[in-house]
Amino acid sequence: MKQGFLALILAAGKGTRFRSDKIKVLHPLAGKSMLRLVVDCVLGLKPQKVYVVVGNQKDEVKKDVSLRKVGFVTQQKQLGTAHAVLSAKNVLKKEMEKDVLVINADLPLLRPETLRPMLALHRKKGNSLTFLSAELENPTGFGRIIRDGDKIRIIEEKDATASERKIKAINAGVYLFKIKDLLAALPKVSNKNKKGEYYLTDVHEILARQKKKVGVYTTKRAGEIFGVNSRYELAQAAEVLRQRKIKTLTEKGVTVNDPSTTWIDLDVNIGVDTTIHSSVIVEGNSIIGRQCQLYPFVHIIGSRLGNRVRILTSTMIEESTIKDDAQVGPFAHLRPNNVIWQKAKVGNFVEMKNTVFGRKSKAGHLSYLGDCDVEEEVNIGAGTITCNYDGKKKYKTIIKAGAFIGSGTELIAPLKIGKKAYIGAGSTITKDVSPGSLVVARSKQVEKRKKVRRTEKK
Ligand code: UD1
Ligand code: CA
């Protein structure tokens, strides 16, 4: 039987180089915070229990991963990575015979597949410490591995000499320790270095001196060893995740016309034979069905689309549901909380909010429907406006099945339009309309013949 292990994610630091009010690991890439990416990678390895070391903005950090099964330990002051691990002493002490995976929270590109062989190697060799390494073309920012015979130590970039900085073998910031040996070594770490911090990387040398087995697992997937320390690196890492997502989608049967301008968040699901045209953004945990068409400049946030839905050019959809065979856009805006039923059509310059729009209903042009309940096969004429707000409260408009709202109508809520009622164009409707009746509510046209005084000179 496989032995369980604990995992400890170091996320207490501020990330000064980001110059942000928000700590580094809360910054998002492809719709997930850096921390959540690392948490999900670690959970993919199925550890017995995951702890996150929190310090700076700890309430925000806890909230960020509230949907994941993780525990927390607090590091009051951020005195270095060894000190961060030491702050988890109490939870580690309870599992002395086990291993712990320690990982920096600023490695968003790591995948569980990359760490699995490291875990296997660690167990096979019975190491006290196995750490992840890679040969990097540009090792800037990383601790370098110094080998002296079979002795291994890590020198941090700040403390390294010019020739040591040329070393391409780096310490990635991922470690597997025997908990017993780790806890015995940690109190021996000093802070006599350029940064005045307690470096976790000093444990390597301490264990080696104690003749404990220290091993390196060098991954060939060097691209995943990417420590994000600046906003530029955040953008670079986001670009990698973006391309990964597009590749996965295409492999699953989605057509992406222009991968270079398509941004799809990691948690988005898209069905087969859907086509994504250029410059489309799909965010959050949106679900897009099969055989849909998302035309250029479409922006979808946290929404759910059925099958064969067409979203035409320059349309924004927020937190809404669109059922099979419906069509929205071009230039439409669905603000949060709409349900567009099957085969409905929402056209040019139509805005909706908190509205249910029934099966086969149509709102083709220039309308605003807010807090509206529209049943099936309703026609909303061009320029129809629901007046749903009196400055204090919002009111509901109900339009029953088969009703016809003529163009340029104002519907002053609260209001109910009966089944198959017909509202003449240009009406301002203030009272409920009974089923089947025709209502015209506009001022009468008055014609005064030959009353126009000519102003132009002869
Ligand atoms: C660290 C390693 C370095 C490695 C690099 C890989 C040390 C001393 N050095 O350097 O060898 O190449 O990562 O990315 O460990 N943190 C805390 N508490 C603290 C300090 C840091 O929780 O007191 C957390 C940070 O939030 C961060 C992680 O530890 O997620 C790493 O800290 P960071 O300052 O980025 O370490 P590096 O200087 O990059
Ligand atoms: Ca770092």
Short mmCIF file of C-alpha atoms and ligand atoms in Angstrom, two decimals:
data_model
loop_
_atom_site.label_atom_id
_atom_site.label_comp_id
_atom_site.label_asym_id
_atom_site.label_seq_id
_atom_site.Cartn_x
_atom_site.Cartn_y
_atom_site.Cartn_z
CA MET A 1 0.00 0.00 0.00
CA LYS A 2 1.22 3.48 -0.81
CA GLN A 3 2.21 5.63 2.11
CA GLY A 4 0.41 8.96 2.43
CA PHE A 5 2.26 12.25 2.56
CA LEU A 6 1.48 15.78 3.66
CA ALA A 7 1.84 18.88 1.50
CA LEU A 8 2.82 22.37 2.58
CA ILE A 9 2.38 25.35 0.26
CA LEU A 10 4.38 28.45 1.17
CA ALA A 11 2.20 31.50 0.54
CA ALA A 12 2.91 33.91 3.37
CA GLY A 13 5.24 36.28 1.51
CA LYS A 14 4.15 39.60 0.05
CA GLY A 15 5.88 39.59 -3.32
CA THR A 16 7.34 43.08 -3.12
CA ARG A 17 8.50 43.06 -6.72
CA PHE A 18 4.87 43.07 -7.88
CA ARG A 19 4.33 46.60 -6.52
CA SER A 20 0.76 45.71 -5.71
CA ASP A 21 -1.64 46.19 -2.82
CA LYS A 22 -2.59 42.57 -3.35
CA ILE A 23 -0.05 39.89 -2.45
CA LYS A 24 1.62 38.14 -5.32
CA VAL A 25 0.03 34.70 -5.09
CA LEU A 26 -3.50 36.13 -5.28
CA HIS A 27 -2.91 37.58 -8.75
CA PRO A 28 -4.85 35.62 -11.38
CA LEU A 29 -3.67 33.90 -14.53
CA ALA A 30 -6.18 32.42 -16.97
CA GLY A 31 -8.92 32.83 -14.39
CA LYS A 32 -7.21 31.23 -11.39
CA SER A 33 -5.00 32.77 -8.73
CA MET A 34 -1.38 31.68 -8.74
CA LEU A 35 -2.04 30.03 -5.40
CA ARG A 36 -5.05 28.08 -6.66
CA LEU A 37 -3.02 26.80 -9.60
CA VAL A 38 -0.42 25.44 -7.19
CA VAL A 39 -3.07 24.05 -4.82
CA ASP A 40 -4.72 22.22 -7.74
CA CYS A 41 -1.39 20.82 -8.92
CA VAL A 42 -0.67 19.53 -5.42
CA LEU A 43 -4.18 18.08 -5.00
CA GLY A 44 -3.57 16.21 -8.26
CA LEU A 45 -0.91 14.20 -6.42
CA LYS A 46 -3.50 13.08 -3.86
CA PRO A 47 -1.70 13.95 -0.64
CA GLN A 48 -3.22 12.93 2.66
CA LYS A 49 -3.61 16.56 3.71
CA VAL A 50 -2.62 19.96 2.28
CA TYR A 51 -1.68 22.95 4.43
CA VAL A 52 -1.13 26.48 3.16
CA VAL A 53 1.26 28.71 5.13
CA VAL A 54 -0.45 32.10 5.35
CA GLY A 55 0.76 35.46 6.67
CA ASN A 56 0.32 38.57 4.54
CA GLN A 57 -3.40 39.14 3.79
CA LYS A 58 -4.23 35.79 5.29
CA ASP A 59 -7.99 36.31 5.27
CA GLU A 60 -7.96 37.04 1.54
CA VAL A 61 -5.72 34.01 0.94
CA LYS A 62 -8.06 31.75 2.92
CA LYS A 63 -11.03 33.07 0.98
CA ASP A 64 -9.27 32.52 -2.33
CA VAL A 65 -8.93 28.78 -1.71
CA SER A 66 -12.12 28.35 0.30
CA LEU A 67 -13.53 25.91 -2.25
CA ARG A 68 -10.52 23.61 -1.96
CA LYS A 69 -9.92 21.04 0.80
CA VAL A 70 -6.90 22.60 2.51
CA GLY A 71 -5.87 23.54 6.05
CA PHE A 72 -3.91 26.63 7.12
CA VAL A 73 -1.00 27.46 9.35
CA THR A 74 0.02 31.02 10.12
CA GLN A 75 3.50 32.46 9.84
CA GLN A 76 3.28 35.64 11.89
CA LYS A 77 6.38 37.34 10.51
CA GLN A 78 7.91 36.45 7.17
CA LEU A 79 11.47 35.61 8.13
CA GLY A 80 12.22 33.28 5.22
CA THR A 81 11.19 30.00 3.65
CA ALA A 82 12.75 27.82 6.41
CA HIS A 83 10.88 29.87 9.00
CA ALA A 84 7.68 29.40 6.97
CA VAL A 85 8.08 25.63 7.14
CA LEU A 86 8.90 25.80 10.85
CA SER A 87 5.59 27.56 11.48
CA ALA A 88 3.92 24.29 10.45
CA LYS A 89 5.86 22.38 13.12
CA ASN A 90 2.78 21.41 15.10
CA VAL A 91 0.99 19.76 12.21
CA LEU A 92 4.18 18.09 10.94
CA LYS A 93 5.05 16.72 14.39
CA LYS A 94 1.96 14.56 14.33
CA GLU A 95 3.20 12.65 11.26
CA MET A 96 6.86 12.11 12.10
CA GLU A 97 7.18 8.90 10.05
CA LYS A 98 5.83 10.43 6.87
CA ASP A 99 7.04 12.69 4.08
CA VAL A 100 6.06 16.25 3.35
CA LEU A 101 5.99 17.93 -0.04
CA VAL A 102 7.00 21.58 0.40
CA ILE A 103 6.27 23.86 -2.53
CA ASN A 104 6.53 27.58 -3.22
CA ALA A 105 3.22 29.15 -4.18
CA ASP A 106 4.73 31.12 -7.04
CA LEU A 107 5.19 28.23 -9.49
CA PRO A 108 1.92 28.37 -11.47
CA LEU A 109 3.03 26.28 -14.45
CA LEU A 110 3.85 23.06 -12.60
CA ARG A 111 1.77 19.99 -13.40
CA PRO A 112 1.17 16.94 -11.25
CA GLU A 113 2.53 14.70 -14.05
CA THR A 114 5.87 16.43 -13.63
CA LEU A 115 6.01 15.88 -9.88
CA ARG A 116 4.80 12.28 -9.82
CA PRO A 117 8.15 10.73 -10.90
CA MET A 118 9.90 12.83 -8.27
CA LEU A 119 7.67 11.32 -5.60
CA ALA A 120 8.42 7.84 -6.92
CA LEU A 121 12.17 8.49 -6.94
CA HIS A 122 12.09 9.87 -3.39
CA ARG A 123 10.36 6.76 -2.10
CA LYS A 124 12.47 4.33 -4.10
CA LYS A 125 15.75 5.84 -2.87
CA GLY A 126 14.52 6.34 0.69
CA ASN A 127 15.89 9.90 0.60
CA SER A 128 15.69 12.36 3.47
CA LEU A 129 15.33 15.09 0.90
CA THR A 130 14.62 15.02 -2.81
CA PHE A 131 14.30 18.36 -4.53
CA LEU A 132 13.19 19.38 -7.97
CA SER A 133 15.70 20.82 -10.40
CA ALA A 134 16.02 21.73 -14.06
CA GLU A 135 18.72 23.00 -16.38
CA LEU A 136 17.58 26.47 -17.37
CA GLU A 137 18.84 28.58 -20.26
CA ASN A 138 18.13 31.61 -18.12
CA PRO A 139 18.53 30.67 -14.45
CA THR A 140 18.15 34.27 -13.18
CA GLY A 141 16.27 34.52 -9.90
CA PHE A 142 16.73 30.90 -8.88
CA GLY A 143 19.00 29.32 -6.29
CA ARG A 144 21.84 27.41 -8.01
CA ILE A 145 22.98 23.89 -7.21
CA ILE A 146 26.62 23.63 -6.12
CA ARG A 147 28.11 20.14 -6.19
CA ASP A 148 31.24 19.22 -4.33
CA GLY A 149 31.84 15.53 -4.95
CA ASP A 150 28.58 13.98 -3.87
CA LYS A 151 27.86 16.88 -1.51
CA ILE A 152 25.11 19.20 -2.64
CA ARG A 153 24.29 22.70 -1.51
CA ILE A 154 22.16 25.57 -2.84
CA ILE A 155 23.42 29.07 -3.17
CA GLU A 156 20.81 31.81 -3.45
CA GLU A 157 21.27 34.22 -6.33
CA LYS A 158 21.86 37.19 -4.02
CA ASP A 159 24.66 35.34 -2.23
CA ALA A 160 26.23 33.83 -5.35
CA THR A 161 29.51 34.89 -6.97
CA ALA A 162 29.60 35.81 -10.66
CA SER A 163 30.86 32.36 -11.64
CA GLU A 164 28.26 30.61 -9.45
CA ARG A 165 25.57 32.61 -11.20
CA LYS A 166 26.59 30.98 -14.48
CA ILE A 167 25.41 27.59 -13.18
CA LYS A 168 22.31 26.52 -15.05
CA ALA A 169 21.18 23.78 -12.64
CA ILE A 170 18.65 25.40 -10.34
CA ASN A 171 16.56 24.70 -7.26
CA ALA A 172 12.94 24.88 -8.44
CA GLY A 173 11.35 25.43 -5.04
CA VAL A 174 9.73 22.00 -4.66
CA TYR A 175 10.98 19.56 -2.02
CA LEU A 176 10.11 16.20 -0.51
CA PHE A 177 11.40 15.73 3.02
CA LYS A 178 11.25 13.01 5.61
CA ILE A 179 9.40 14.99 8.26
CA LYS A 180 11.57 13.66 11.09
CA ASP A 181 14.82 14.77 9.43
CA LEU A 182 13.38 18.09 8.31
CA LEU A 183 12.23 19.02 11.82
CA ALA A 184 15.62 18.08 13.25
CA ALA A 185 17.47 20.22 10.68
CA LEU A 186 15.29 23.37 10.67
CA PRO A 187 16.46 24.81 14.03
CA LYS A 188 20.03 24.67 12.71
CA VAL A 189 19.31 27.09 9.85
CA SER A 190 20.76 30.56 10.43
CA ASN A 191 19.91 33.87 8.80
CA LYS A 192 23.47 34.99 8.15
CA ASN A 193 23.09 35.82 4.45
CA LYS A 194 22.49 38.83 2.20
CA LYS A 195 18.75 38.84 2.75
CA GLY A 196 18.94 38.16 6.50
CA GLU A 197 16.37 35.39 6.02
CA TYR A 198 16.12 31.79 7.17
CA TYR A 199 16.59 29.91 3.90
CA LEU A 200 14.92 26.53 3.47
CA THR A 201 17.69 25.83 0.97
CA ASP A 202 20.21 25.68 3.83
CA VAL A 203 18.55 22.44 4.95
CA HIS A 204 20.08 20.71 1.91
CA GLU A 205 23.59 21.27 3.24
CA ILE A 206 22.69 20.50 6.84
CA LEU A 207 21.21 17.13 5.87
CA ALA A 208 24.15 16.34 3.59
CA ARG A 209 26.55 17.06 6.48
CA GLN A 210 24.57 14.68 8.66
CA LYS A 211 25.13 12.03 5.96
CA LYS A 212 21.44 11.89 5.19
CA LYS A 213 20.49 10.98 1.66
CA VAL A 214 19.85 14.09 -0.44
CA GLY A 215 18.73 13.53 -4.02
CA VAL A 216 17.91 15.70 -6.99
CA TYR A 217 15.12 15.01 -9.44
CA THR A 218 15.92 16.87 -12.65
CA THR A 219 12.92 17.35 -14.87
CA LYS A 220 13.17 17.69 -18.63
CA ARG A 221 10.05 19.85 -18.59
CA ALA A 222 12.07 22.97 -17.85
CA GLY A 223 9.27 25.21 -19.13
CA GLU A 224 7.19 24.35 -16.07
CA ILE A 225 9.89 25.59 -13.72
CA PHE A 226 8.86 29.19 -13.88
CA GLY A 227 8.98 31.24 -10.69
CA VAL A 228 6.79 34.33 -11.03
CA ASN A 229 8.42 37.25 -9.26
CA SER A 230 7.27 40.21 -11.37
CA ARG A 231 4.18 41.25 -13.30
CA TYR A 232 5.99 40.70 -16.56
CA GLU A 233 6.61 37.11 -15.55
CA LEU A 234 2.94 36.88 -14.58
CA ALA A 235 2.00 37.83 -18.14
CA GLN A 236 4.48 35.32 -19.56
CA ALA A 237 3.10 32.52 -17.40
CA ALA A 238 -0.48 33.47 -18.32
CA GLU A 239 0.48 33.18 -21.99
CA VAL A 240 1.74 29.63 -21.43
CA LEU A 241 -1.50 28.65 -19.66
CA ARG A 242 -3.54 30.26 -22.46
CA GLN A 243 -1.80 28.18 -25.11
CA ARG A 244 -2.13 25.01 -23.02
CA LYS A 245 -5.87 25.59 -22.70
CA ILE A 246 -6.34 26.18 -26.42
CA LYS A 247 -4.36 23.04 -27.24
CA THR A 248 -6.50 20.95 -24.88
CA LEU A 249 -9.71 22.37 -26.35
CA THR A 250 -8.67 21.68 -29.92
CA GLU A 251 -7.71 18.13 -28.96
CA LYS A 252 -11.21 17.70 -27.57
CA GLY A 253 -12.84 18.77 -30.83
CA VAL A 254 -13.21 22.54 -30.58
CA THR A 255 -12.19 24.71 -33.55
CA VAL A 256 -10.15 27.77 -32.60
CA ASN A 257 -9.72 29.96 -35.66
CA ASP A 258 -7.07 32.27 -34.27
CA PRO A 259 -5.23 30.88 -31.24
CA SER A 260 -3.15 34.05 -30.92
CA THR A 261 -6.15 36.22 -29.98
CA THR A 262 -8.30 33.73 -28.07
CA TRP A 263 -8.45 33.83 -24.26
CA ILE A 264 -10.28 30.99 -22.58
CA ASP A 265 -10.01 30.59 -18.81
CA LEU A 266 -8.78 27.27 -17.51
CA ASP A 267 -12.08 26.31 -15.88
CA VAL A 268 -14.15 26.84 -19.04
CA ASN A 269 -15.74 23.80 -20.71
CA ILE A 270 -16.56 23.77 -24.42
CA GLY A 271 -18.39 21.04 -26.37
CA VAL A 272 -17.28 19.41 -29.61
CA ASP A 273 -17.66 21.12 -32.98
CA THR A 274 -18.03 24.53 -31.44
CA THR A 275 -16.13 27.20 -33.37
CA ILE A 276 -14.34 30.07 -31.67
CA HIS A 277 -13.64 32.88 -34.10
CA SER A 278 -10.84 35.41 -33.56
CA SER A 279 -10.56 37.75 -30.56
CA VAL A 280 -12.97 35.90 -28.27
CA ILE A 281 -12.70 35.88 -24.47
CA VAL A 282 -14.48 33.31 -22.31
CA GLU A 283 -14.02 33.70 -18.57
CA GLY A 284 -14.81 32.05 -15.25
CA ASN A 285 -16.43 28.66 -15.15
CA SER A 286 -18.48 29.18 -18.30
CA ILE A 287 -19.89 26.13 -20.02
CA ILE A 288 -20.40 26.28 -23.79
CA GLY A 289 -22.30 23.46 -25.51
CA ARG A 290 -21.72 21.62 -28.77
CA GLN A 291 -21.80 23.14 -32.28
CA CYS A 292 -21.95 26.70 -31.00
CA GLN A 293 -20.46 29.64 -32.90
CA LEU A 294 -18.75 32.41 -31.00
CA TYR A 295 -18.03 35.18 -33.52
CA PRO A 296 -15.31 37.84 -33.23
CA PHE A 297 -15.05 40.10 -30.15
CA VAL A 298 -17.45 38.07 -28.08
CA HIS A 299 -16.84 38.31 -24.32
CA ILE A 300 -18.52 35.72 -22.10
CA ILE A 301 -18.22 35.68 -18.32
CA GLY A 302 -19.48 32.92 -16.02
CA SER A 303 -22.29 31.85 -18.35
CA ARG A 304 -23.86 28.68 -19.61
CA LEU A 305 -24.67 28.12 -23.28
CA GLY A 306 -26.59 25.13 -24.64
CA ASN A 307 -25.97 23.48 -28.02
CA ARG A 308 -25.98 25.23 -31.42
CA VAL A 309 -26.08 28.66 -29.80
CA ARG A 310 -24.80 31.51 -31.98
CA ILE A 311 -23.26 34.56 -30.39
CA LEU A 312 -22.67 37.18 -33.05
CA THR A 313 -19.92 39.79 -33.23
CA SER A 314 -19.14 42.21 -30.37
CA THR A 315 -21.49 40.80 -27.78
CA MET A 316 -20.99 40.66 -24.01
CA ILE A 317 -22.67 38.02 -21.88
CA GLU A 318 -22.40 38.03 -18.10
CA GLU A 319 -23.63 35.33 -15.71
CA SER A 320 -26.50 34.27 -17.94
CA THR A 321 -27.92 31.07 -19.37
CA ILE A 322 -28.66 30.64 -23.05
CA LYS A 323 -30.54 27.54 -24.16
CA ASP A 324 -30.18 25.47 -27.35
CA ASP A 325 -30.48 27.11 -30.78
CA ALA A 326 -30.80 30.65 -29.45
CA GLN A 327 -28.99 33.55 -31.10
CA VAL A 328 -27.62 36.67 -29.43
CA GLY A 329 -25.95 39.70 -31.04
CA PRO A 330 -24.34 41.37 -32.84
CA PHE A 331 -23.67 44.17 -30.33
CA ALA A 332 -25.90 42.81 -27.59
CA HIS A 333 -25.25 43.04 -23.86
CA LEU A 334 -26.62 40.50 -21.43
CA ARG A 335 -25.93 41.81 -17.94
CA PRO A 336 -26.13 39.31 -15.08
CA ASN A 337 -28.95 36.88 -14.53
CA ASN A 338 -30.82 36.27 -17.75
CA VAL A 339 -32.22 33.06 -19.14
CA ILE A 340 -32.70 33.02 -22.90
CA TRP A 341 -34.83 30.05 -23.89
CA GLN A 342 -34.58 27.82 -26.98
CA LYS A 343 -34.62 29.43 -30.43
CA ALA A 344 -35.03 32.93 -29.01
CA LYS A 345 -33.34 35.81 -30.82
CA VAL A 346 -31.73 38.81 -29.19
CA GLY A 347 -30.37 41.23 -31.73
CA ASN A 348 -28.46 44.47 -32.31
CA PHE A 349 -28.04 46.86 -29.40
CA VAL A 350 -30.33 44.98 -27.08
CA GLU A 351 -29.53 45.07 -23.37
CA MET A 352 -31.04 42.68 -20.85
CA LYS A 353 -30.71 42.29 -17.12
CA ASN A 354 -32.42 39.85 -14.76
CA THR A 355 -34.76 38.78 -17.52
CA VAL A 356 -36.27 35.50 -18.61
CA PHE A 357 -36.79 35.53 -22.37
CA GLY A 358 -39.10 32.79 -23.60
CA ARG A 359 -38.76 30.20 -26.32
CA LYS A 360 -38.84 31.65 -29.88
CA SER A 361 -39.29 35.18 -28.56
CA LYS A 362 -37.54 37.96 -30.43
CA ALA A 363 -36.04 41.30 -29.51
CA GLY A 364 -34.30 42.32 -32.68
CA HIS A 365 -33.17 45.90 -32.21
CA LEU A 366 -32.31 48.68 -29.76
CA SER A 367 -34.15 47.59 -26.62
CA TYR A 368 -33.72 47.44 -22.87
CA LEU A 369 -35.41 44.68 -20.92
CA GLY A 370 -34.72 44.75 -17.18
CA ASP A 371 -36.43 42.63 -14.48
CA CYS A 372 -38.64 41.15 -17.13
CA ASP A 373 -40.49 37.88 -17.51
CA VAL A 374 -41.14 37.32 -21.19
CA GLU A 375 -42.97 34.14 -22.15
CA GLU A 376 -42.68 32.27 -25.45
CA GLU A 377 -43.20 33.65 -28.97
CA VAL A 378 -43.31 37.27 -27.90
CA ASN A 379 -42.22 39.97 -30.33
CA ILE A 380 -40.45 42.95 -28.85
CA GLY A 381 -40.39 45.78 -31.41
CA ALA A 382 -37.40 48.02 -32.03
CA GLY A 383 -36.76 50.56 -29.31
CA THR A 384 -38.86 48.93 -26.61
CA ILE A 385 -37.80 50.05 -23.15
CA THR A 386 -38.84 48.66 -19.79
CA CYS A 387 -38.94 51.52 -17.28
CA ASN A 388 -38.13 49.28 -14.32
CA TYR A 389 -36.62 51.77 -11.88
CA ASP A 390 -38.19 54.77 -10.17
CA GLY A 391 -34.96 55.94 -8.58
CA LYS A 392 -35.50 53.86 -5.46
CA LYS A 393 -36.91 50.46 -6.33
CA LYS A 394 -36.90 48.03 -9.24
CA TYR A 395 -40.18 46.67 -10.61
CA LYS A 396 -41.11 43.71 -12.72
CA THR A 397 -42.62 43.55 -16.19
CA ILE A 398 -44.48 40.39 -17.21
CA ILE A 399 -45.23 39.77 -20.87
CA LYS A 400 -47.37 36.71 -21.54
CA ALA A 401 -47.04 34.33 -24.48
CA GLY A 402 -47.60 35.54 -28.03
CA ALA A 403 -47.84 39.25 -27.11
CA PHE A 404 -46.70 41.81 -29.67
CA ILE A 405 -45.01 44.96 -28.44
CA GLY A 406 -44.90 47.62 -31.18
CA SER A 407 -41.75 49.61 -31.80
CA GLY A 408 -40.83 52.52 -29.60
CA THR A 409 -42.89 51.37 -26.64
CA GLU A 410 -42.19 52.30 -23.03
CA LEU A 411 -43.38 49.73 -20.52
CA ILE A 412 -43.68 51.37 -17.12
CA ALA A 413 -43.29 48.67 -14.46
CA PRO A 414 -44.82 47.08 -12.48
CA LEU A 415 -46.80 45.87 -15.44
CA LYS A 416 -48.42 42.82 -16.92
CA ILE A 417 -49.17 42.41 -20.62
CA GLY A 418 -51.73 39.65 -21.24
CA LYS A 419 -51.46 36.73 -23.62
CA LYS A 420 -51.50 37.69 -27.32
CA ALA A 421 -52.11 41.36 -26.47
CA TYR A 422 -51.02 43.85 -29.12
CA ILE A 423 -49.40 47.15 -28.19
CA GLY A 424 -49.41 49.81 -30.88
CA ALA A 425 -46.08 51.40 -31.77
CA GLY A 426 -45.00 54.45 -29.81
CA SER A 427 -47.12 53.67 -26.76
CA THR A 428 -46.32 54.46 -23.17
CA ILE A 429 -48.00 51.71 -21.19
CA THR A 430 -48.70 52.35 -17.52
CA LYS A 431 -51.57 49.95 -16.80
CA ASP A 432 -51.91 46.17 -17.15
CA VAL A 433 -53.18 45.01 -20.54
CA SER A 434 -55.76 42.21 -20.82
CA PRO A 435 -55.19 39.13 -22.97
CA GLY A 436 -55.96 39.53 -26.64
CA SER A 437 -56.62 43.28 -26.56
CA LEU A 438 -55.14 45.97 -28.73
CA VAL A 439 -53.81 48.98 -26.87
CA VAL A 440 -52.59 52.24 -28.28
CA ALA A 441 -51.34 54.79 -25.78
CA ARG A 442 -49.84 57.68 -27.65
CA SER A 443 -50.91 61.24 -28.12
CA LYS A 444 -53.06 61.85 -31.18
CA GLN A 445 -51.49 63.35 -34.23
CA VAL A 446 -52.76 66.85 -34.82
CA GLU A 447 -52.54 68.45 -38.21
CA LYS A 448 -53.00 72.20 -38.67
CA ARG A 449 -53.08 72.88 -42.35
CA LYS A 450 -51.07 75.70 -43.86
CA LYS A 451 -49.96 76.94 -40.45
CA VAL A 452 -46.23 76.76 -41.08
CA ARG A 453 -44.80 80.22 -41.13
CA ARG A 454 -42.19 80.38 -43.80
CA THR A 455 -38.95 81.77 -42.42
CA GLU A 456 -36.80 81.51 -45.46
CA LYS A 457 -36.52 84.67 -47.54
CA LYS A 458 -37.84 84.77 -51.03
C1 UD1 B 1 13.16 30.45 -3.45
C2 UD1 B 1 14.34 29.56 -3.14
C3 UD1 B 1 15.24 29.46 -4.37
C4 UD1 B 1 14.42 28.90 -5.53
C5 UD1 B 1 13.20 29.75 -5.78
C6 UD1 B 1 12.31 29.07 -6.77
C7 UD1 B 1 14.74 29.94 -0.76
C8 UD1 B 1 15.61 30.56 0.24
N1 UD1 B 1 15.08 30.11 -2.03
O1 UD1 B 1 13.66 31.75 -3.73
O2 UD1 B 1 16.36 28.63 -4.11
O3 UD1 B 1 15.24 28.87 -6.69
O4 UD1 B 1 12.43 29.92 -4.58
O5 UD1 B 1 11.16 29.82 -7.06
O6 UD1 B 1 13.80 29.28 -0.40
N2 UD1 B 1 7.42 32.60 1.69
C9 UD1 B 1 6.76 32.44 2.90
N3 UD1 B 1 7.32 32.97 4.03
C10 UD1 B 1 8.50 33.65 4.02
C11 UD1 B 1 9.16 33.80 2.78
C12 UD1 B 1 8.60 33.26 1.63
O7 UD1 B 1 5.70 31.85 2.98
O8 UD1 B 1 8.93 34.08 5.09
C13 UD1 B 1 6.80 32.03 0.48
C14 UD1 B 1 6.47 33.06 -0.58
O9 UD1 B 1 5.14 33.53 -0.43
C15 UD1 B 1 6.68 32.29 -1.88
C16 UD1 B 1 7.68 31.22 -1.52
O10 UD1 B 1 7.74 31.17 -0.11
O11 UD1 B 1 5.49 31.68 -2.33
C17 UD1 B 1 9.07 31.52 -2.09
O12 UD1 B 1 9.51 32.76 -1.61
P1 UD1 B 1 10.33 33.75 -2.52
O13 UD1 B 1 10.68 34.95 -1.72
O14 UD1 B 1 9.67 33.99 -3.81
O15 UD1 B 1 11.67 32.89 -2.76
P2 UD1 B 1 12.75 33.10 -3.89
O16 UD1 B 1 13.59 34.26 -3.53
O17 UD1 B 1 12.10 33.09 -5.21
CA CA B 2 10.10 33.11 -5.99
#
